[in-house]
Short mmCIF file of C-alpha atoms in Angstrom, two decimals:
data_model
loop_
_atom_site.label_atom_id
_atom_site.label_comp_id
_atom_site.label_asym_id
_atom_site.label_seq_id
_atom_site.Cartn_x
_atom_site.Cartn_y
_atom_site.Cartn_z
CA MET A 27 3.27 -19.92 1.65
CA GLU A 28 0.39 -18.46 3.66
CA LEU A 29 0.74 -15.82 6.36
CA THR A 30 -1.42 -15.53 9.45
CA PRO A 31 -3.90 -12.63 9.32
CA ARG A 32 -1.68 -10.63 11.70
CA LEU A 33 1.46 -11.02 9.59
CA ARG A 34 -0.44 -10.50 6.37
CA ALA A 35 -1.80 -7.19 7.69
CA ILE A 36 1.79 -6.13 8.39
CA ALA A 37 2.99 -7.34 4.98
CA GLU A 38 0.30 -5.30 3.22
CA GLN A 39 1.82 -2.11 4.63
CA VAL A 40 5.39 -2.76 3.41
CA PRO A 41 6.14 -0.48 0.42
CA GLN A 42 7.14 -2.05 -2.91
CA GLY A 43 10.93 -2.36 -3.13
CA ALA A 44 11.53 -1.46 0.53
CA ARG A 45 14.69 -2.57 2.30
CA LEU A 46 13.07 -4.26 5.30
CA ALA A 47 14.41 -5.14 8.72
CA ASP A 48 12.25 -7.66 10.59
CA ILE A 49 13.03 -7.23 14.28
CA GLY A 50 12.26 -10.23 16.46
CA THR A 51 11.85 -12.27 13.32
CA ASP A 52 11.13 -15.65 14.95
CA HIS A 53 10.46 -18.01 11.98
CA GLY A 54 11.26 -15.41 9.32
CA TYR A 55 7.83 -15.75 7.74
CA LEU A 56 7.36 -12.04 7.01
CA PRO A 57 10.56 -11.36 5.00
CA VAL A 58 10.37 -14.70 3.16
CA TRP A 59 6.74 -14.11 2.14
CA LEU A 60 7.56 -10.60 0.90
CA LEU A 61 10.50 -11.93 -1.12
CA LEU A 62 8.34 -14.67 -2.66
CA ALA A 63 5.70 -12.08 -3.58
CA GLY A 64 8.33 -9.93 -5.27
CA GLN A 65 7.42 -7.02 -2.99
CA ILE A 66 10.99 -6.63 -1.72
CA ASP A 67 14.42 -7.64 -3.04
CA ARG A 68 16.31 -8.11 0.22
CA ALA A 69 15.65 -8.15 3.95
CA ILE A 70 17.40 -8.28 7.29
CA ALA A 71 16.01 -10.75 9.82
CA ALA A 72 17.15 -9.89 13.35
CA ASP A 73 16.64 -11.49 16.73
CA LEU A 74 18.51 -11.44 20.04
CA ARG A 75 18.30 -15.25 20.34
CA GLU A 76 19.98 -17.84 18.16
CA GLY A 77 16.96 -20.20 18.24
CA PRO A 78 14.56 -17.91 16.36
CA LEU A 79 17.30 -17.03 13.85
CA LYS A 80 17.91 -20.71 13.21
CA ARG A 81 14.21 -21.24 12.51
CA ALA A 82 14.21 -18.19 10.21
CA ARG A 83 17.18 -19.59 8.27
CA GLU A 84 15.33 -22.89 7.88
CA THR A 85 12.23 -21.10 6.55
CA ALA A 86 14.27 -19.09 4.05
CA ALA A 87 16.11 -22.22 2.88
CA ARG A 88 12.88 -24.21 2.52
CA PHE A 89 11.48 -21.61 0.10
CA GLY A 90 14.75 -20.93 -1.72
CA MET A 91 15.11 -17.41 -0.33
CA GLY A 92 18.25 -17.86 1.74
CA GLU A 93 20.31 -15.47 -0.38
CA GLY A 94 17.69 -12.73 -0.06
CA VAL A 95 17.83 -12.54 3.74
CA ASP A 96 20.69 -11.27 5.90
CA PHE A 97 20.40 -12.82 9.39
CA ARG A 98 21.59 -10.71 12.35
CA LEU A 99 21.99 -11.78 15.98
CA CYS A 100 21.41 -8.51 17.80
CA ASP A 101 19.22 -6.73 20.33
CA GLY A 102 16.58 -4.74 18.48
CA LEU A 103 18.14 -2.46 15.87
CA SER A 104 21.56 -2.37 17.52
CA GLY A 105 23.21 -4.46 14.79
CA ILE A 106 21.66 -2.59 11.87
CA ARG A 107 23.04 0.54 10.22
CA PRO A 108 20.64 3.35 9.22
CA GLU A 109 21.70 3.24 5.57
CA GLU A 110 20.78 -0.47 5.31
CA VAL A 111 17.01 -0.12 5.74
CA ASP A 112 14.14 2.21 4.97
CA ALA A 113 11.42 0.13 6.70
CA ALA A 114 11.47 -1.86 9.95
CA ALA A 115 8.82 -4.20 11.37
CA ILE A 116 8.77 -4.56 15.15
CA ALA A 117 5.90 -6.89 16.00
CA GLY A 118 4.69 -9.23 18.70
CA MET A 119 6.32 -7.37 21.62
CA GLY A 120 5.10 -5.27 24.52
CA GLY A 121 4.84 -1.52 24.05
CA GLU A 122 7.60 -0.88 26.59
CA THR A 123 9.99 -3.18 24.71
CA ILE A 124 9.22 -1.49 21.40
CA ALA A 125 9.84 1.92 22.96
CA SER A 126 13.21 0.77 24.34
CA ILE A 127 14.25 -0.53 20.89
CA LEU A 128 13.41 2.81 19.28
CA GLU A 129 15.00 4.79 22.08
CA ALA A 130 18.28 3.00 21.34
CA ALA A 131 17.96 3.80 17.62
CA PRO A 132 17.01 7.50 17.32
CA TRP A 133 18.05 7.42 13.65
CA THR A 134 14.71 5.78 12.91
CA LYS A 135 13.15 9.25 13.12
CA GLU A 136 15.03 10.25 9.96
CA GLY A 137 12.81 8.79 7.24
CA THR A 138 12.47 5.14 8.33
CA LEU A 139 8.97 3.68 8.03
CA LEU A 140 8.17 1.71 11.18
CA LEU A 141 5.54 -1.05 11.27
CA LEU A 142 4.73 -1.55 14.93
CA GLN A 143 2.44 -4.20 16.38
CA PRO A 144 2.42 -4.02 20.18
CA MET A 145 0.88 -6.80 22.24
CA THR A 146 0.42 -4.70 25.40
CA GLY A 147 1.01 -1.17 26.64
CA PHE A 148 -0.85 0.56 23.80
CA ALA A 149 -1.46 3.83 25.67
CA GLU A 150 2.08 3.94 27.02
CA LEU A 151 3.63 3.38 23.59
CA ARG A 152 1.44 5.98 21.88
CA ARG A 153 2.40 8.53 24.55
CA TRP A 154 6.08 7.65 24.18
CA LEU A 155 5.94 8.06 20.41
CA GLN A 156 4.31 11.46 20.69
CA GLU A 157 6.78 12.66 23.32
CA ASN A 158 9.84 11.45 21.39
CA GLY A 159 9.28 12.87 17.91
CA TYR A 160 7.32 10.14 16.14
CA ARG A 161 3.94 10.33 14.44
CA ILE A 162 1.44 7.55 13.74
CA LEU A 163 0.44 7.78 10.09
CA LYS A 164 -2.14 5.01 10.08
CA GLU A 165 -3.50 2.14 12.16
CA CYS A 166 -5.08 -1.02 10.81
CA LEU A 167 -6.56 -4.07 12.51
CA ALA A 168 -6.29 -7.81 12.02
CA CYS A 169 -8.31 -10.61 13.59
CA GLU A 170 -6.61 -13.91 14.35
CA GLY A 171 -8.77 -16.45 16.14
CA LYS A 172 -10.55 -14.50 18.85
CA ARG A 173 -7.80 -11.92 19.21
CA LEU A 174 -7.50 -8.49 17.59
CA TYR A 175 -4.17 -6.93 16.68
CA SER A 176 -3.43 -3.30 15.87
CA ILE A 177 -0.68 -2.48 13.34
CA TRP A 178 0.71 1.06 13.31
CA LEU A 179 2.57 2.84 10.51
CA VAL A 180 4.95 5.28 12.18
CA MET A 181 7.57 7.79 11.02
CA GLY A 182 9.50 10.60 12.60
CA GLY A 183 7.60 13.88 12.88
CA GLU A 184 5.25 15.90 15.01
CA MET A 185 2.02 14.16 16.00
CA PRO A 186 -1.12 16.13 16.92
CA PRO A 187 -1.91 15.73 20.62
CA LEU A 188 -3.78 12.55 21.48
CA THR A 189 -6.78 12.58 23.78
CA PRO A 190 -6.76 10.08 26.66
CA ALA A 191 -9.12 7.83 24.69
CA GLU A 192 -6.91 8.07 21.58
CA GLN A 193 -3.89 7.07 23.64
CA TRP A 194 -5.70 3.84 24.42
CA ALA A 195 -7.54 3.18 21.16
CA GLY A 196 -5.83 5.28 18.49
CA ARG A 197 -7.54 7.76 16.21
CA GLN A 198 -10.87 6.99 14.63
CA SER A 199 -10.76 4.89 11.44
CA GLY A 200 -13.24 3.09 9.23
CA ASP A 201 -11.74 -0.35 9.72
CA PRO A 202 -14.58 -2.90 9.85
CA LEU A 203 -13.02 -4.32 13.01
CA ARG A 204 -12.94 -0.92 14.72
CA ARG A 205 -16.09 -1.49 16.76
CA GLU A 206 -14.79 -4.82 18.07
CA TYR A 207 -11.44 -3.19 18.82
CA LEU A 208 -13.10 -0.40 20.80
CA ALA A 209 -15.03 -3.03 22.76
CA MET A 210 -11.77 -4.82 23.55
CA ILE A 211 -10.14 -1.57 24.70
CA ARG A 212 -13.21 -0.72 26.74
CA GLY A 213 -12.90 -4.05 28.53
CA LYS A 214 -9.27 -3.33 29.40
CA VAL A 215 -10.09 0.18 30.67
CA GLU A 216 -13.03 -1.06 32.74
CA LYS A 217 -10.84 -3.78 34.24
CA SER A 218 -8.19 -1.22 35.18
CA LEU A 219 -10.82 1.08 36.64
CA ALA A 220 -12.38 -1.71 38.71
CA GLY A 221 -8.92 -2.61 40.03
CA GLN A 222 -8.26 0.97 41.09
CA GLN A 223 -11.65 1.31 42.75
CA ALA A 224 -11.19 -1.94 44.68
CA ALA A 225 -7.67 -1.06 45.82
CA ARG A 226 -7.01 -0.48 49.52
CA ALA A 227 -5.60 2.95 48.62
CA PRO A 228 -7.25 4.01 45.35
CA ASP A 229 -5.35 6.41 43.09
CA GLN A 230 -7.99 9.08 42.56
CA ALA A 231 -6.09 10.75 39.68
CA ALA A 232 -5.82 7.43 37.85
CA ILE A 233 -9.54 6.77 38.41
CA GLU A 234 -10.47 10.17 36.98
CA GLU A 235 -8.24 9.61 33.93
CA LEU A 236 -9.77 6.20 33.25
CA GLU A 237 -13.26 7.68 33.50
CA VAL A 238 -12.25 10.31 30.92
CA VAL A 239 -10.99 7.50 28.66
CA LEU A 240 -14.35 5.68 28.94
CA SER A 241 -16.19 8.86 28.04
CA GLY A 242 -13.96 9.30 24.99
CA LEU A 243 -14.58 5.70 23.92
CA ASN A 244 -18.34 6.39 24.06
CA ILE A 245 -17.88 9.26 21.61
CA MET A 246 -15.74 7.09 19.30
CA GLU A 247 -18.41 4.39 19.21
CA LYS A 248 -21.10 6.93 18.28
CA GLU A 249 -18.92 8.28 15.46
CA LEU A 250 -18.85 4.81 13.90
CA ASP A 251 -22.49 5.22 13.00
CA THR A 252 -21.49 7.78 10.32
CA MET A 253 -20.89 5.75 7.15
CA THR A 254 -19.66 6.48 3.61
CA SER A 255 -21.65 5.52 0.50
CA VAL A 256 -20.50 4.20 -2.87
CA GLY A 257 -21.94 7.35 -4.43
CA GLU A 258 -19.76 9.56 -2.24
CA VAL A 259 -16.65 7.65 -3.33
CA LEU A 260 -17.73 8.01 -6.96
CA ALA A 261 -18.23 11.77 -6.54
CA PHE A 262 -14.76 12.12 -5.03
CA LEU A 263 -13.11 10.20 -7.88
CA GLN A 264 -15.03 12.40 -10.32
CA GLU A 265 -13.31 15.40 -8.69
CA LYS A 266 -9.86 13.82 -8.87
CA ALA A 267 -10.11 12.21 -12.32
CA PRO A 268 -13.25 13.40 -14.17
CA PHE A 269 -14.77 10.47 -16.02
CA GLU A 270 -15.65 12.62 -19.03
CA LEU A 271 -11.91 12.78 -19.81
CA GLN A 272 -11.81 9.09 -20.72
CA GLU A 273 -11.07 8.06 -24.31
CA GLY A 274 -13.99 7.25 -26.62
CA PHE A 275 -13.30 3.50 -26.58
CA ASP A 276 -13.22 3.35 -22.78
CA ASN A 277 -15.81 2.24 -20.23
CA ALA A 278 -14.65 3.89 -17.02
CA GLY A 279 -17.10 4.78 -14.25
CA PHE A 280 -19.51 3.20 -11.77
CA LEU A 281 -20.04 -0.24 -13.29
CA VAL A 282 -21.48 -2.53 -10.59
CA GLY A 283 -23.54 -2.03 -7.43
CA ARG A 284 -25.85 0.40 -5.70
CA ALA A 285 -24.83 4.05 -5.27
CA GLY A 286 -26.43 4.11 -1.83
CA GLY A 287 -24.49 1.08 -0.61
CA GLN A 288 -22.59 1.69 2.62
CA VAL A 289 -18.79 1.34 2.58
CA SER A 290 -16.43 0.68 5.48
CA LYS A 291 -13.66 -1.04 3.49
CA ILE A 292 -12.37 -0.54 -0.07
CA LEU A 293 -10.05 -2.85 -2.00
CA VAL A 294 -7.91 -1.18 -4.69
CA SER A 295 -6.63 -3.29 -7.59
CA LEU A 296 -5.35 -2.78 -11.13
CA ASP A 297 -7.89 -5.34 -12.43
CA ILE A 298 -11.00 -7.03 -11.06
CA THR A 299 -10.46 -10.77 -11.43
CA GLU A 300 -12.20 -13.69 -9.77
CA GLN A 301 -9.31 -13.86 -7.29
CA VAL A 302 -9.64 -10.15 -6.49
CA VAL A 303 -13.38 -10.56 -5.88
CA GLU A 304 -12.67 -13.43 -3.47
CA GLU A 305 -10.03 -11.32 -1.73
CA ALA A 306 -12.48 -8.44 -1.32
CA ALA A 307 -15.10 -10.79 0.10
CA GLU A 308 -12.65 -12.30 2.60
CA LEU A 309 -11.55 -8.82 3.71
CA GLY A 310 -15.13 -7.66 4.10
CA ALA A 311 -14.79 -4.94 1.44
CA GLN A 312 -18.02 -3.53 0.01
CA LEU A 313 -16.33 -1.73 -2.91
CA ILE A 314 -13.48 -2.41 -5.35
CA VAL A 315 -11.85 0.56 -7.06
CA SER A 316 -9.83 -0.58 -10.06
CA HIS A 317 -7.97 0.95 -12.99
CA HIS A 318 -9.07 -1.42 -15.76
CA PRO A 319 -12.85 -1.60 -16.35
CA VAL A 320 -14.50 -4.82 -15.22
CA ILE A 321 -16.89 -4.47 -18.21
CA PHE A 322 -15.12 -3.72 -21.47
CA GLY A 323 -16.74 -4.23 -24.86
CA GLY A 324 -20.13 -5.82 -25.41
CA VAL A 325 -21.39 -8.09 -22.62
CA GLN A 326 -24.47 -9.89 -23.89
CA ALA A 327 -24.94 -12.33 -21.03
CA VAL A 328 -23.91 -12.60 -17.37
CA THR A 329 -23.48 -16.31 -16.66
CA ASP A 330 -20.86 -18.59 -15.18
CA GLN A 331 -19.88 -19.69 -18.69
CA THR A 332 -17.50 -16.74 -19.27
CA VAL A 333 -14.73 -15.16 -17.23
CA THR A 334 -16.42 -11.74 -17.23
CA GLY A 335 -19.73 -13.34 -16.32
CA ARG A 336 -18.22 -15.13 -13.34
CA VAL A 337 -16.59 -11.92 -12.11
CA LEU A 338 -19.82 -9.94 -12.42
CA LEU A 339 -21.82 -12.70 -10.74
CA GLY A 340 -19.29 -12.83 -7.91
CA LEU A 341 -19.56 -9.07 -7.36
CA ALA A 342 -23.36 -9.12 -7.40
CA GLU A 343 -23.73 -12.22 -5.23
CA LYS A 344 -21.31 -10.90 -2.62
CA GLY A 345 -22.77 -7.39 -2.64
CA ILE A 346 -19.53 -5.75 -3.80
CA ALA A 347 -19.66 -2.59 -5.92
CA ALA A 348 -17.11 -1.65 -8.60
CA ILE A 349 -15.82 1.74 -9.72
CA CYS A 350 -13.21 1.79 -12.50
CA ALA A 351 -11.03 4.80 -13.37
CA HIS A 352 -9.14 4.04 -16.60
CA THR A 353 -7.94 6.45 -19.29
CA ASN A 354 -9.25 9.40 -17.26
CA LEU A 355 -6.82 8.35 -14.52
CA ASP A 356 -4.05 7.95 -17.11
CA ALA A 357 -4.41 11.59 -18.14
CA VAL A 358 -4.96 13.63 -14.97
CA GLU A 359 -2.35 15.24 -12.77
CA GLY A 360 -1.23 12.83 -10.07
CA GLY A 361 -2.61 9.81 -11.93
CA VAL A 362 -0.96 6.82 -13.60
CA ASN A 363 1.71 8.65 -15.55
CA ASP A 364 2.78 10.98 -12.76
CA ALA A 365 2.95 7.97 -10.44
CA LEU A 366 5.12 6.13 -12.97
CA ALA A 367 7.45 9.10 -13.47
CA LEU A 368 7.86 9.59 -9.73
CA ARG A 369 8.45 5.86 -9.12
CA LEU A 370 11.30 5.95 -11.67
CA GLY A 371 12.85 8.98 -10.00
CA LEU A 372 12.23 11.50 -12.79
CA THR A 373 12.67 15.19 -11.99
CA GLY A 374 11.36 18.26 -13.77
CA ILE A 375 8.27 16.31 -14.78
CA GLY A 376 6.03 17.74 -17.51
CA GLN A 377 3.36 16.50 -19.88
CA LEU A 378 4.32 14.49 -22.94
CA LYS A 379 1.27 15.70 -24.87
CA GLN A 380 -1.44 17.92 -23.44
CA SER A 381 -4.93 17.01 -24.59
CA GLY A 382 -6.77 19.92 -22.98
CA VAL A 383 -7.95 21.31 -19.63
CA ASP A 384 -10.74 19.92 -17.48
CA GLY A 385 -13.69 21.80 -16.01
CA GLN A 386 -11.51 23.07 -13.18
CA GLY A 387 -8.87 24.44 -15.54
CA ARG A 388 -6.37 21.64 -14.87
CA PRO A 389 -4.31 20.43 -17.85
CA TYR A 390 -4.57 16.76 -18.77
CA GLY A 391 -2.95 14.40 -21.22
CA ILE A 392 -1.37 10.95 -21.37
CA GLY A 393 2.39 10.52 -20.90
CA ARG A 394 5.04 12.42 -18.95
CA VAL A 395 8.59 13.64 -19.60
CA GLY A 396 11.37 14.21 -17.08
CA TYR A 397 15.04 13.76 -16.34
CA VAL A 398 17.32 11.26 -14.62
CA THR A 399 21.02 11.60 -13.94
CA GLU A 400 22.74 10.69 -17.20
CA GLN A 401 23.64 7.01 -17.07
CA PRO A 402 24.20 3.98 -19.33
CA LEU A 403 20.94 2.63 -20.74
CA TYR A 404 21.34 -0.80 -19.19
CA ASP A 405 21.98 0.67 -15.72
CA PHE A 406 18.77 2.66 -16.07
CA ALA A 407 16.92 -0.41 -17.37
CA MET A 408 17.94 -2.50 -14.36
CA GLY A 409 16.72 0.29 -12.11
CA VAL A 410 13.38 0.35 -13.94
CA LYS A 411 13.01 -3.39 -13.50
CA ARG A 412 13.75 -3.16 -9.78
CA LEU A 413 11.63 -0.08 -9.05
CA LEU A 414 8.59 -1.47 -10.88
CA GLY A 415 9.00 -5.04 -9.64
CA ALA A 416 8.90 -6.21 -13.26
CA ASN A 417 9.57 -9.87 -14.08
CA GLY A 418 11.55 -8.79 -17.12
CA LEU A 419 12.03 -6.09 -19.76
CA ARG A 420 12.22 -5.86 -23.55
CA LEU A 421 14.29 -3.00 -24.90
CA VAL A 422 16.06 -1.64 -27.92
CA ASP A 423 19.27 0.39 -27.54
CA GLY A 424 19.12 3.60 -29.56
CA GLY A 425 22.80 4.25 -28.92
CA LYS A 426 22.40 6.96 -26.27
CA PRO A 427 22.66 7.11 -22.48
CA ALA A 428 19.45 7.64 -20.52
CA HIS A 429 18.87 11.25 -19.47
CA LYS A 430 15.67 12.80 -20.85
CA VAL A 431 13.03 10.15 -20.32
CA ALA A 432 9.41 9.84 -21.44
CA VAL A 433 7.02 7.47 -19.72
CA GLY A 434 3.64 6.11 -20.78
CA GLY A 435 1.88 3.73 -18.42
CA GLY A 436 0.27 0.87 -20.32
CA ALA A 437 0.17 0.64 -24.11
CA CYS A 438 1.59 4.00 -25.24
CA ALA A 439 4.08 2.95 -27.93
CA GLY A 440 1.93 4.79 -30.48
CA MET A 441 3.27 8.05 -28.99
CA LEU A 442 6.80 7.59 -30.41
CA GLU A 443 6.55 10.74 -32.54
CA ASP A 444 5.52 12.81 -29.51
CA VAL A 445 8.47 11.40 -27.56
CA LEU A 446 10.93 12.28 -30.36
CA ALA A 447 9.40 15.75 -30.71
CA GLN A 448 10.20 16.37 -27.04
CA GLY A 449 13.85 15.49 -27.66
CA CYS A 450 13.81 12.44 -25.39
CA ASP A 451 16.51 9.78 -25.61
CA THR A 452 14.54 7.10 -23.72
CA PHE A 453 10.90 5.97 -23.61
CA VAL A 454 9.47 3.60 -20.99
CA THR A 455 6.07 2.10 -21.77
CA SER A 456 4.53 -1.35 -22.43
CA ASP A 457 2.86 -3.64 -24.98
CA VAL A 458 5.37 -2.51 -27.62
CA LYS A 459 4.90 -4.03 -31.09
CA TYR A 460 7.74 -5.21 -33.32
CA ASN A 461 7.40 -2.28 -35.72
CA HIS A 462 7.69 0.19 -32.84
CA PHE A 463 11.03 -1.32 -31.83
CA LEU A 464 12.20 -1.10 -35.45
CA ASP A 465 11.14 2.55 -35.71
CA ALA A 466 12.78 3.48 -32.39
CA LYS A 467 16.07 1.84 -33.38
CA ALA A 468 16.09 3.61 -36.73
CA GLN A 469 15.54 7.00 -35.05
CA GLY A 470 18.08 6.54 -32.25
CA LEU A 471 15.54 6.23 -29.42
CA ASN A 472 15.98 3.89 -26.47
CA LEU A 473 12.64 2.07 -26.20
CA MET A 474 11.76 -0.05 -23.18
CA ASP A 475 8.75 -2.34 -22.66
CA ALA A 476 8.48 -2.76 -18.89
CA GLY A 477 5.13 -4.57 -18.94
CA HIS A 478 1.55 -3.39 -18.71
CA PHE A 479 1.01 -4.43 -15.08
CA PRO A 480 4.27 -2.94 -13.69
CA THR A 481 3.89 0.40 -15.49
CA GLU A 482 0.30 0.90 -14.30
CA ASN A 483 0.11 -0.84 -10.94
CA VAL A 484 2.06 2.11 -9.52
CA VAL A 485 -1.23 4.00 -9.39
CA CYS A 486 -2.83 1.63 -6.89
CA PRO A 487 -0.99 3.09 -3.85
CA VAL A 488 -1.93 6.56 -5.16
CA LEU A 489 -5.62 5.62 -5.25
CA ARG A 490 -5.32 4.12 -1.79
CA ASP A 491 -3.80 7.32 -0.40
CA TRP A 492 -6.37 9.55 -2.12
CA LEU A 493 -9.27 7.53 -0.74
CA ALA A 494 -7.80 7.06 2.74
CA GLN A 495 -7.16 10.79 3.09
CA ARG A 496 -10.63 11.77 1.88
CA PHE A 497 -12.47 9.04 3.83
CA PRO A 498 -10.46 8.48 7.04
CA GLN A 499 -13.33 6.45 8.47
CA VAL A 500 -12.94 3.88 5.65
CA SER A 501 -10.21 1.22 5.54
CA VAL A 502 -8.51 1.21 2.12
CA ILE A 503 -6.28 -1.71 1.10
CA VAL A 504 -4.31 -2.49 -2.06
CA SER A 505 -4.80 -6.03 -3.35
CA SER A 506 -2.03 -8.42 -2.30
CA ARG A 507 -3.19 -11.24 -4.59
CA HIS A 508 -3.22 -9.51 -7.96
CA HIS A 509 0.21 -9.76 -9.59
CA GLU A 510 1.87 -9.77 -13.00
CA VAL A 511 0.22 -12.55 -15.00
CA PHE A 512 3.26 -13.75 -16.98
CA SER A 513 6.97 -14.38 -16.45
CA TYR A 514 10.10 -14.44 -18.61
CA LEU A 515 12.33 -17.47 -19.27
#
């Protein structure tokens, strides 16, 4: 199932495991696609007309996802309870309609992530959001045919005041479509200004405001000339996860490209595969930041006769650079293991084994330890599977409930002794060998293999957020094509 560029741009912003409400669902493409991708477990598809709901039911049935979607005939969010959702998509409507839907559901300000895609009334909706206790976290653009669409991520909270130009065009971003979007907005403003000036009784205040907007758009267009380089991204990642902390066997760092290359879009992925390279090229990304190194071990030739050769050729031919942060990202604060511990809901998080301190005096080491509410092992295991989006788990029951939990993203089963020394009852990691399961069982430790991809892919949203915050002029996207490579029968 393929989504249109507009719907795909919305889908890319839906958090893993979110309980989604798709308002004005029409054919139900968005929730069905997310269910098929394993990004969500359930969804509510709502519309105020029976016709669109019928089409949505047919879509869900055609792809075998009927049981994963709850269909609601209601106006906006009126038929949805706050506790049922933590994300809501309201797309393809006018800004005034979206505002009226939110006005009737003030509970959306209390932690609900809103994905808004207005068709008209951009300035009016941005003003309404600011005046009614909402803040726009991020805006991204999608091109479909000759039309541009703006998708907003919104939550409750205070939003810094918007200038007149920002009310029309949003805050500055590095989206590669930003210049075209500003040109589109400029055309709308100029048309409104010409209409006011030609009116029999011109509104002088409106004319002055529109002229201020045009002046602000000029400034925004000039700011687009300031670009980010691959080298600047590398230097930032060196600050966050120093590459000298990587293990001796590793090959993390700047592996492909030119340091002076200009970057307006970054694709983040756990691995760099041929499919990920194609995705980056289609998105217009000039840089891929991955966890696993694209060059690992000896590469004696770069040809189309090997998988690695084809990947490297694809990067070079398409002008895409590659930076890979591997075991250094495993070890640092906020990296893979902290992301895994937080995703699983651990509290009181500490290091499993400290390896040292970096040049800035920050402790580092692979693995984390924390606590969950004491619960039966299999209840905890099902939660791990759901929270990580894993296709399956392998586990051994050590005869204890889950309470003090160690985590090790990727292949960390060799740290069993460290886990036992910390007094843990449960260890979540991946790539566990048979002898590790035997040893864990003999020593009364619950050992869980949740898969290499699921236990490490949690860092991709972290990388995205780091990069987007540091380089607000650059569009940063997590790969939507790279998934777990195997399944369980």
